[in-house]
Amino acid sequence: MAGAVGLWTLRTLRPRNLAATSARFPVQVESVLPLASCLPCTPWRTSPVRALHLCSAVCAGHNKWSKVKHIKGPKDDARGRMFMKFGMMIKLAVKEGGSNPDMNVNLAQVLDQCRSKNMPKASIEAAIKNAEKAKPMSQYIFEARGPGGCLLLMEVLTDNHSRSLQEIKRLLIRNGGMLSDGARNNFNKRGLVVVPGKNISTERALELAIEVGAEDVQEAEDEEEQPILQFICDLTDVRKVRASLEELGMQITSAGLEFVPRTLLSLNQDQLDVASRLIELLHDFPDIVRVWDNIQVDS
């Protein structure tokens, strides 16, 4: 996210063949991304290996834009935005399964992520109370095309679909983008379990992935530029991979569903600067929970 941080694919452990699903824009979903039980993505092949790129620092703990000069701001501002998105994720989880984390696995997972990022206890409790009192809201996936032809997916939580759609449409047009039906066809859902990567060698990461039954493991950096490992797995294997990593003494940073691009797009520096600015604005938009893209950011 002029220096850019990339993801380095370590190795694909097993090829997979997943059918890509098409979706019309915008799509209303009853449960787009259950935050604890599963993670998203696409056909993974041994050749060529595709790197995993995620924009949301909240869910997967990875922010590939963290070193792009145009959007790297004060850490307090970044933390404030991160906590705001956590509040939205709490609202989503409460909407789907109630406010008791003992009875709502998705909410328990989000709360674990909040605590791992040192979100104040009072803020967490306030977010749960606000979610209980909030007016009914609906969840959507909006599709767009950005600078240089990059593709974007936006998870939106709103009580007024028309208002959100028009405001996001205007934001995109003003910053080199547009709504684009069919962008979602370039993304698939996969399971993703994230752990700290400090002092873990590439060889050991591969061993861990094999031991826990993950399909792939990749290195990345979180929003504080600390190394992390992302274990990619089938949607149904998230809990198993998480539990296996915990049994091996690994601390879980996050686990859930993510949209992963089937193909990646390289941009020149000018396009990358404009795209990074647009993605920053989308992240800051109040109704947007998370944003995914298919941009290749080289190290």
Short mmCIF file of N, CA and C in Angstrom, two decimals, residues 19-129:
data_model
loop_
_atom_site.label_atom_id
_atom_site.label_comp_id
_atom_site.label_asym_id
_atom_site.label_seq_id
_atom_site.Cartn_x
_atom_site.Cartn_y
_atom_site.Cartn_z
N ALA A 19 -15.21 -24.14 -8.13
CA ALA A 19 -16.03 -23.47 -9.15
C ALA A 19 -16.24 -22.04 -8.74
N ALA A 20 -15.89 -21.12 -9.65
CA ALA A 20 -16.14 -19.70 -9.38
C ALA A 20 -17.62 -19.43 -9.50
N THR A 21 -18.10 -18.62 -8.59
CA THR A 21 -19.52 -18.30 -8.61
C THR A 21 -19.72 -16.88 -9.10
N SER A 22 -20.67 -16.70 -9.97
CA SER A 22 -20.96 -15.36 -10.47
C SER A 22 -22.04 -14.75 -9.63
N ALA A 23 -21.99 -13.41 -9.54
CA ALA A 23 -22.98 -12.70 -8.75
C ALA A 23 -23.28 -11.38 -9.39
N ARG A 24 -24.53 -11.01 -9.42
CA ARG A 24 -24.92 -9.72 -9.99
C ARG A 24 -24.73 -8.62 -8.98
N PHE A 25 -24.50 -7.41 -9.44
CA PHE A 25 -24.23 -6.28 -8.56
C PHE A 25 -25.44 -5.39 -8.42
N PRO A 26 -25.70 -4.83 -7.24
CA PRO A 26 -25.14 -5.27 -5.97
C PRO A 26 -25.89 -6.49 -5.46
N VAL A 27 -25.25 -7.28 -4.65
CA VAL A 27 -25.85 -8.51 -4.16
C VAL A 27 -26.18 -8.35 -2.69
N GLN A 28 -27.42 -8.58 -2.32
CA GLN A 28 -27.75 -8.59 -0.91
C GLN A 28 -27.50 -9.98 -0.39
N VAL A 29 -26.89 -10.07 0.77
CA VAL A 29 -26.55 -11.36 1.32
C VAL A 29 -27.08 -11.47 2.72
N GLU A 30 -27.55 -12.66 3.05
CA GLU A 30 -28.00 -12.89 4.42
C GLU A 30 -26.80 -13.05 5.34
N SER A 31 -25.76 -13.69 4.81
CA SER A 31 -24.55 -13.88 5.60
C SER A 31 -23.38 -13.97 4.64
N VAL A 32 -22.83 -12.83 4.28
CA VAL A 32 -21.77 -12.80 3.28
C VAL A 32 -20.54 -13.51 3.78
N LEU A 33 -20.07 -13.12 4.95
CA LEU A 33 -18.83 -13.65 5.47
C LEU A 33 -18.98 -14.01 6.94
N PRO A 34 -19.45 -15.21 7.27
CA PRO A 34 -19.48 -15.59 8.66
C PRO A 34 -18.08 -15.45 9.22
N LEU A 35 -17.89 -14.61 10.19
CA LEU A 35 -16.55 -14.17 10.55
C LEU A 35 -15.74 -15.21 11.29
N ALA A 36 -16.37 -16.28 11.76
CA ALA A 36 -15.57 -17.23 12.49
C ALA A 36 -15.49 -18.58 11.83
N SER A 37 -16.53 -19.01 11.18
CA SER A 37 -16.60 -20.40 10.78
C SER A 37 -15.85 -20.72 9.51
N CYS A 38 -15.70 -19.76 8.60
CA CYS A 38 -15.10 -20.07 7.32
C CYS A 38 -14.31 -18.91 6.77
N LEU A 39 -13.48 -19.19 5.71
CA LEU A 39 -12.74 -18.18 5.00
C LEU A 39 -12.84 -18.38 3.50
N PRO A 40 -12.65 -17.34 2.65
CA PRO A 40 -12.99 -17.45 1.27
C PRO A 40 -11.86 -17.65 0.28
N CYS A 41 -12.15 -18.10 -0.95
CA CYS A 41 -11.34 -17.83 -2.13
C CYS A 41 -11.49 -18.69 -3.36
N THR A 42 -10.44 -19.12 -4.10
CA THR A 42 -10.54 -19.53 -5.49
C THR A 42 -9.70 -20.71 -5.85
N PRO A 43 -9.73 -21.11 -7.14
CA PRO A 43 -8.95 -22.26 -7.54
C PRO A 43 -7.48 -22.00 -7.33
N TRP A 44 -6.81 -22.84 -6.59
CA TRP A 44 -5.38 -22.68 -6.33
C TRP A 44 -4.64 -23.77 -7.10
N ARG A 45 -3.72 -23.34 -7.93
CA ARG A 45 -2.98 -24.28 -8.75
C ARG A 45 -1.51 -24.20 -8.42
N THR A 46 -0.78 -25.29 -8.72
CA THR A 46 0.64 -25.29 -8.41
C THR A 46 1.43 -24.44 -9.39
N SER A 47 0.91 -24.23 -10.60
CA SER A 47 1.63 -23.41 -11.57
C SER A 47 0.63 -22.67 -12.46
N PRO A 48 0.66 -21.36 -12.46
CA PRO A 48 1.50 -20.54 -11.58
C PRO A 48 0.88 -20.37 -10.21
N VAL A 49 1.71 -20.08 -9.22
CA VAL A 49 1.22 -19.83 -7.87
C VAL A 49 0.74 -18.40 -7.79
N ARG A 50 -0.43 -18.20 -7.22
CA ARG A 50 -0.98 -16.84 -7.10
C ARG A 50 -0.77 -16.33 -5.68
N ALA A 51 -0.31 -15.11 -5.58
CA ALA A 51 -0.14 -14.51 -4.26
C ALA A 51 -1.48 -14.04 -3.74
N LEU A 52 -1.65 -14.09 -2.43
CA LEU A 52 -2.88 -13.64 -1.80
C LEU A 52 -2.77 -12.19 -1.42
N HIS A 53 -3.76 -11.36 -1.80
CA HIS A 53 -3.74 -9.94 -1.49
C HIS A 53 -5.02 -9.53 -0.82
N LEU A 54 -4.91 -8.94 0.36
CA LEU A 54 -6.06 -8.48 1.11
C LEU A 54 -5.86 -7.04 1.52
N CYS A 55 -6.95 -6.30 1.44
CA CYS A 55 -6.84 -4.89 1.81
C CYS A 55 -7.20 -4.62 3.25
N SER A 56 -7.98 -5.51 3.84
CA SER A 56 -8.53 -5.18 5.14
C SER A 56 -7.60 -5.54 6.26
N ALA A 57 -7.12 -4.55 6.98
CA ALA A 57 -6.27 -4.82 8.12
C ALA A 57 -7.08 -5.40 9.26
N VAL A 58 -8.35 -5.18 9.24
CA VAL A 58 -9.18 -5.63 10.36
C VAL A 58 -9.34 -7.13 10.40
N CYS A 59 -9.69 -7.70 9.27
CA CYS A 59 -10.05 -9.11 9.30
C CYS A 59 -8.84 -10.02 9.28
N ALA A 60 -8.00 -9.86 8.27
CA ALA A 60 -6.91 -10.79 8.12
C ALA A 60 -5.64 -10.31 8.76
N GLY A 61 -5.66 -9.12 9.30
CA GLY A 61 -4.46 -8.61 9.95
C GLY A 61 -3.43 -8.11 8.96
N HIS A 62 -3.77 -8.01 7.69
CA HIS A 62 -2.78 -7.63 6.70
C HIS A 62 -3.22 -6.37 5.96
N ASN A 63 -2.26 -5.45 5.83
CA ASN A 63 -2.55 -4.23 5.09
C ASN A 63 -1.43 -4.01 4.10
N LYS A 64 -1.64 -4.44 2.86
CA LYS A 64 -0.56 -4.36 1.88
C LYS A 64 -0.25 -2.94 1.46
N TRP A 65 -1.12 -1.98 1.83
CA TRP A 65 -0.91 -0.59 1.45
C TRP A 65 -0.17 0.20 2.53
N SER A 66 0.30 -0.47 3.57
CA SER A 66 0.80 0.25 4.74
C SER A 66 2.01 1.12 4.45
N LYS A 67 2.74 0.84 3.35
CA LYS A 67 3.95 1.61 3.08
C LYS A 67 3.82 2.56 1.91
N VAL A 68 2.64 2.69 1.34
CA VAL A 68 2.44 3.67 0.27
C VAL A 68 2.34 5.05 0.91
N LYS A 69 3.17 5.96 0.48
CA LYS A 69 3.33 7.22 1.19
C LYS A 69 2.04 8.04 1.25
N HIS A 70 1.18 7.91 0.24
CA HIS A 70 0.01 8.77 0.17
C HIS A 70 -1.04 8.44 1.22
N ILE A 71 -1.03 7.22 1.76
CA ILE A 71 -2.08 6.89 2.72
C ILE A 71 -1.53 6.48 4.08
N LYS A 72 -0.22 6.58 4.26
CA LYS A 72 0.33 6.23 5.56
C LYS A 72 0.20 7.44 6.47
N GLY A 73 -0.70 7.37 7.42
CA GLY A 73 -0.97 8.50 8.30
C GLY A 73 -0.58 8.19 9.73
N PRO A 74 -0.91 9.08 10.65
CA PRO A 74 -0.60 8.86 12.06
C PRO A 74 -1.22 7.56 12.55
N LYS A 75 -0.48 6.86 13.41
CA LYS A 75 -0.96 5.57 13.89
C LYS A 75 -2.26 5.71 14.67
N ASP A 76 -2.45 6.83 15.35
CA ASP A 76 -3.69 7.02 16.10
C ASP A 76 -4.89 7.04 15.16
N ASP A 77 -4.73 7.69 14.01
CA ASP A 77 -5.81 7.72 13.04
C ASP A 77 -6.10 6.33 12.51
N ALA A 78 -5.04 5.58 12.23
CA ALA A 78 -5.21 4.22 11.72
C ALA A 78 -5.90 3.34 12.75
N ARG A 79 -5.51 3.49 14.00
CA ARG A 79 -6.15 2.69 15.05
C ARG A 79 -7.61 3.06 15.20
N GLY A 80 -7.91 4.36 15.08
CA GLY A 80 -9.29 4.79 15.18
C GLY A 80 -10.15 4.18 14.09
N ARG A 81 -9.62 4.16 12.86
CA ARG A 81 -10.36 3.54 11.75
C ARG A 81 -10.52 2.05 11.96
N MET A 82 -9.46 1.42 12.47
CA MET A 82 -9.52 -0.02 12.71
C MET A 82 -10.58 -0.35 13.75
N PHE A 83 -10.64 0.43 14.83
CA PHE A 83 -11.64 0.19 15.87
C PHE A 83 -13.05 0.45 15.35
N MET A 84 -13.19 1.43 14.46
CA MET A 84 -14.49 1.71 13.88
C MET A 84 -14.97 0.51 13.05
N LYS A 85 -14.06 -0.09 12.28
CA LYS A 85 -14.42 -1.25 11.49
C LYS A 85 -14.71 -2.45 12.39
N PHE A 86 -13.98 -2.59 13.49
CA PHE A 86 -14.29 -3.65 14.44
C PHE A 86 -15.72 -3.48 14.96
N GLY A 87 -16.11 -2.22 15.23
CA GLY A 87 -17.47 -1.97 15.69
C GLY A 87 -18.50 -2.42 14.68
N MET A 88 -18.21 -2.22 13.38
CA MET A 88 -19.13 -2.66 12.34
C MET A 88 -19.18 -4.18 12.26
N MET A 89 -18.03 -4.82 12.45
CA MET A 89 -18.00 -6.28 12.42
C MET A 89 -18.76 -6.86 13.61
N ILE A 90 -18.67 -6.19 14.77
CA ILE A 90 -19.45 -6.61 15.93
C ILE A 90 -20.94 -6.50 15.61
N LYS A 91 -21.32 -5.39 14.98
CA LYS A 91 -22.72 -5.18 14.61
C LYS A 91 -23.22 -6.28 13.67
N LEU A 92 -22.37 -6.66 12.70
CA LEU A 92 -22.72 -7.74 11.79
C LEU A 92 -22.92 -9.05 12.53
N ALA A 93 -21.98 -9.36 13.42
CA ALA A 93 -22.04 -10.62 14.14
C ALA A 93 -23.26 -10.68 15.05
N VAL A 94 -23.56 -9.57 15.74
CA VAL A 94 -24.74 -9.52 16.61
C VAL A 94 -26.01 -9.66 15.78
N LYS A 95 -26.04 -9.02 14.62
CA LYS A 95 -27.20 -9.11 13.73
C LYS A 95 -27.46 -10.56 13.33
N GLU A 96 -26.40 -11.31 13.10
CA GLU A 96 -26.55 -12.68 12.62
C GLU A 96 -26.83 -13.69 13.72
N GLY A 97 -26.25 -13.45 14.93
CA GLY A 97 -26.34 -14.51 15.94
C GLY A 97 -26.59 -14.08 17.37
N GLY A 98 -26.90 -12.81 17.59
CA GLY A 98 -27.16 -12.36 18.95
C GLY A 98 -25.91 -11.83 19.65
N SER A 99 -26.12 -11.26 20.83
CA SER A 99 -25.05 -10.53 21.53
C SER A 99 -24.28 -11.36 22.55
N ASN A 100 -24.61 -12.64 22.69
CA ASN A 100 -23.92 -13.50 23.66
C ASN A 100 -22.82 -14.27 22.93
N PRO A 101 -21.54 -13.93 23.20
CA PRO A 101 -20.45 -14.62 22.49
C PRO A 101 -20.36 -16.10 22.80
N ASP A 102 -20.92 -16.53 23.95
CA ASP A 102 -20.92 -17.96 24.27
C ASP A 102 -21.84 -18.73 23.34
N MET A 103 -22.83 -18.04 22.79
CA MET A 103 -23.80 -18.68 21.89
C MET A 103 -23.59 -18.25 20.44
N ASN A 104 -22.69 -17.31 20.20
CA ASN A 104 -22.46 -16.76 18.86
C ASN A 104 -20.98 -16.87 18.53
N VAL A 105 -20.63 -17.91 17.79
CA VAL A 105 -19.22 -18.18 17.47
C VAL A 105 -18.61 -17.03 16.68
N ASN A 106 -19.39 -16.46 15.74
CA ASN A 106 -18.87 -15.36 14.94
C ASN A 106 -18.52 -14.16 15.81
N LEU A 107 -19.39 -13.83 16.75
CA LEU A 107 -19.11 -12.71 17.64
C LEU A 107 -17.89 -12.99 18.50
N ALA A 108 -17.77 -14.21 19.00
CA ALA A 108 -16.61 -14.57 19.83
C ALA A 108 -15.31 -14.39 19.04
N GLN A 109 -15.33 -14.75 17.75
CA GLN A 109 -14.16 -14.59 16.91
C GLN A 109 -13.80 -13.12 16.71
N VAL A 110 -14.81 -12.29 16.47
CA VAL A 110 -14.55 -10.86 16.28
C VAL A 110 -13.98 -10.27 17.58
N LEU A 111 -14.53 -10.66 18.71
CA LEU A 111 -14.04 -10.13 19.99
C LEU A 111 -12.59 -10.55 20.23
N ASP A 112 -12.23 -11.75 19.80
CA ASP A 112 -10.82 -12.18 19.91
C ASP A 112 -9.93 -11.26 19.10
N GLN A 113 -10.40 -10.90 17.90
CA GLN A 113 -9.60 -9.99 17.06
C GLN A 113 -9.48 -8.61 17.71
N CYS A 114 -10.58 -8.13 18.30
CA CYS A 114 -10.55 -6.84 18.97
C CYS A 114 -9.51 -6.83 20.09
N ARG A 115 -9.52 -7.88 20.88
CA ARG A 115 -8.58 -7.95 22.02
C ARG A 115 -7.14 -8.07 21.53
N SER A 116 -6.94 -8.82 20.43
CA SER A 116 -5.58 -8.99 19.92
C SER A 116 -5.00 -7.68 19.42
N LYS A 117 -5.87 -6.73 19.06
CA LYS A 117 -5.43 -5.41 18.59
C LYS A 117 -5.55 -4.35 19.68
N ASN A 118 -5.76 -4.83 20.91
CA ASN A 118 -5.79 -3.93 22.08
C ASN A 118 -6.91 -2.90 22.03
N MET A 119 -8.05 -3.29 21.48
CA MET A 119 -9.22 -2.43 21.53
C MET A 119 -9.70 -2.36 22.97
N PRO A 120 -9.91 -1.17 23.54
CA PRO A 120 -10.31 -1.05 24.94
C PRO A 120 -11.57 -1.84 25.26
N LYS A 121 -11.60 -2.44 26.45
CA LYS A 121 -12.74 -3.24 26.86
C LYS A 121 -14.03 -2.42 26.85
N ALA A 122 -13.93 -1.17 27.30
CA ALA A 122 -15.11 -0.30 27.33
C ALA A 122 -15.66 -0.07 25.92
N SER A 123 -14.75 0.07 24.96
CA SER A 123 -15.18 0.28 23.57
C SER A 123 -15.87 -0.96 23.02
N ILE A 124 -15.35 -2.13 23.38
CA ILE A 124 -15.95 -3.38 22.93
C ILE A 124 -17.36 -3.53 23.49
N GLU A 125 -17.49 -3.28 24.80
CA GLU A 125 -18.80 -3.41 25.44
C GLU A 125 -19.80 -2.41 24.87
N ALA A 126 -19.33 -1.19 24.60
CA ALA A 126 -20.20 -0.17 24.03
C ALA A 126 -20.66 -0.57 22.63
N ALA A 127 -19.73 -1.18 21.86
CA ALA A 127 -20.08 -1.60 20.50
C ALA A 127 -21.16 -2.69 20.52
N ILE A 128 -21.07 -3.61 21.49
CA ILE A 128 -22.08 -4.67 21.60
C ILE A 128 -23.43 -4.08 21.97
N LYS A 129 -23.44 -3.15 22.94
CA LYS A 129 -24.70 -2.52 23.35
C LYS A 129 -25.31 -1.73 22.20
#
